[in-house]
C-alpha positions as a printed Julia matrix, in Angstrom:
142×3 Matrix{Float64}:
  97.98  105.24  106.34
  98.1   102.16  104.15
 100.49  100.94  101.49
 100.79   97.82   99.39
 103.12   96.24   96.87
 101.97   93.99   94.08
 104.27   91.46   92.46
 104.76   91.95   88.71
 107.35   89.26   87.88
 110.68   88.0    89.14
 111.83   90.59   91.69
 109.71   93.4    90.21
 106.87   95.01   92.16
 104.7    98.11   92.0
 103.85   99.96   95.18
 100.96  102.25   95.96
  99.64  104.07   99.01
  96.73  106.23  100.1
  97.71  109.02   97.68
  97.11  106.69   94.72
 100.53  107.28   93.19
 102.63  104.3    92.2
 106.33  103.53   92.4
 108.25  100.7    90.79
 110.37   98.53   93.07
 113.11   96.29   91.8
 116.58   95.08   92.52
 119.97   94.42   91.01
 120.45   91.57   88.49
 123.09   90.05   90.79
 120.26   89.05   93.13
 117.73   88.09   90.46
 116.27   91.47   89.61
 115.81   93.38   86.37
 117.17   96.71   87.68
 113.73   98.21   86.99
 112.83  100.19   90.08
 113.77  101.69   93.4
 115.29   99.4    96.0
 113.17   99.35   99.18
 116.0   100.8   101.29
 116.43  103.61   98.76
 112.79  104.53   99.32
 113.33  104.68  103.07
 116.26  107.07  102.62
 114.33  109.05  100.01
 111.4   109.38  102.42
 113.74  110.84  105.04
 115.08  113.35  102.5
 111.59  114.27  101.31
 110.14  114.63  104.79
 112.79  117.02  106.06
 113.01  118.88  102.72
 109.32  119.73  102.84
 109.64  120.98  106.42
 112.72  123.11  105.82
 111.57  124.72  102.56
 108.16  125.49  104.09
 109.76  127.14  107.13
 112.25  129.11  105.01
 109.43  130.37  102.78
 107.45  131.46  105.84
 110.57  133.3   107.02
 110.54  135.06  103.62
 113.95  133.75  102.61
 114.63  134.37   98.92
 115.39  130.78   97.88
 116.36  130.11   94.27
 117.49  126.52   94.74
 117.2   123.88   97.43
 118.37  120.3    97.7
 118.57  117.75  100.48
 121.14  114.97  100.19
 121.05  111.97  102.5
 123.92  109.54  102.88
 122.99  106.33  104.66
 125.91  104.25  105.9
 125.03  100.55  106.01
 126.34   97.52  107.86
 128.44   95.09  105.8
 126.58   92.0   106.98
 122.93   91.05  106.49
 120.45   92.45  107.19
 122.65   95.44  106.2
 120.81   97.92  108.38
 121.54  101.63  108.23
 124.12  102.49  110.88
 124.13  106.29  110.45
 122.56  109.01  108.34
 124.06  112.29  107.19
 121.59  114.88  105.94
 123.04  117.8   103.99
 120.87  120.8   103.1
 122.01  122.9   100.14
 120.33  126.32  100.12
 120.83  128.8    97.3
 119.41  132.29   97.16
 119.68  136.0    97.92
 120.54  137.31  101.4
 119.89  133.92  103.02
 119.98  134.21  106.8
 122.08  131.4   108.29
 120.13  131.65  111.56
 116.88  131.04  109.65
 118.39  127.97  107.97
 119.69  126.6   111.28
 116.29  127.13  112.91
 114.42  125.48  110.02
 116.74  122.45  110.12
 116.37  122.22  113.9
 112.56  122.47  113.79
 112.43  119.71  111.22
 114.58  117.53  113.45
 112.92  118.26  116.78
 109.29  118.97  115.91
 107.99  118.27  112.43
 109.63  115.4   110.53
 108.27  112.01  111.61
 110.8   110.16  109.44
 113.66  111.89  111.24
 112.1   111.27  114.66
 111.59  107.58  113.93
 114.86  106.8   112.16
 116.86  108.83  114.67
 115.84  106.31  117.32
 117.69  103.5   115.51
 120.68  105.27  113.95
 122.42  108.6   114.56
 121.5   111.42  112.19
 124.16  114.03  111.47
 123.03  117.36  110.01
 124.92  119.88  107.91
 123.97  122.75  105.66
 125.58  124.9   103.02
 124.36  128.29  101.87
 125.29  129.65   98.48
 124.63  133.38   98.42
 123.69  134.75   95.01
 123.59  138.32   93.8
 120.5   139.6    92.02
 121.1   140.05   88.3
 121.62  143.7    87.39
């Protein structure tokens, strides 16, 4: 896997990787930026959310869960002093659907953590990752 960032101007960059997609990187005006893109640390946290989200939704679909909505929220607590590393992550899975089996959700979350998500495996070695989920049961429209 390869990735690169190319400087545009000031503190503005564009990133690309093997997939060919691009993402704008920038920073806050208080540190010389134009507020025109993701902060690098935001991308790291977003990659954690995306990695585990893809695992969990794939597993739940294979378990034939009737999902109507799904969201993964990641809160990354950071140190006050530079380099302001992440000191802990909290991942919250929000599952919405019909007759959602809590055991299936727990198993999907656990499999992502212990087997499938490389972002979780890697970041969990440097900061604790706390997991939680919420299921919102819906009723089919009559």
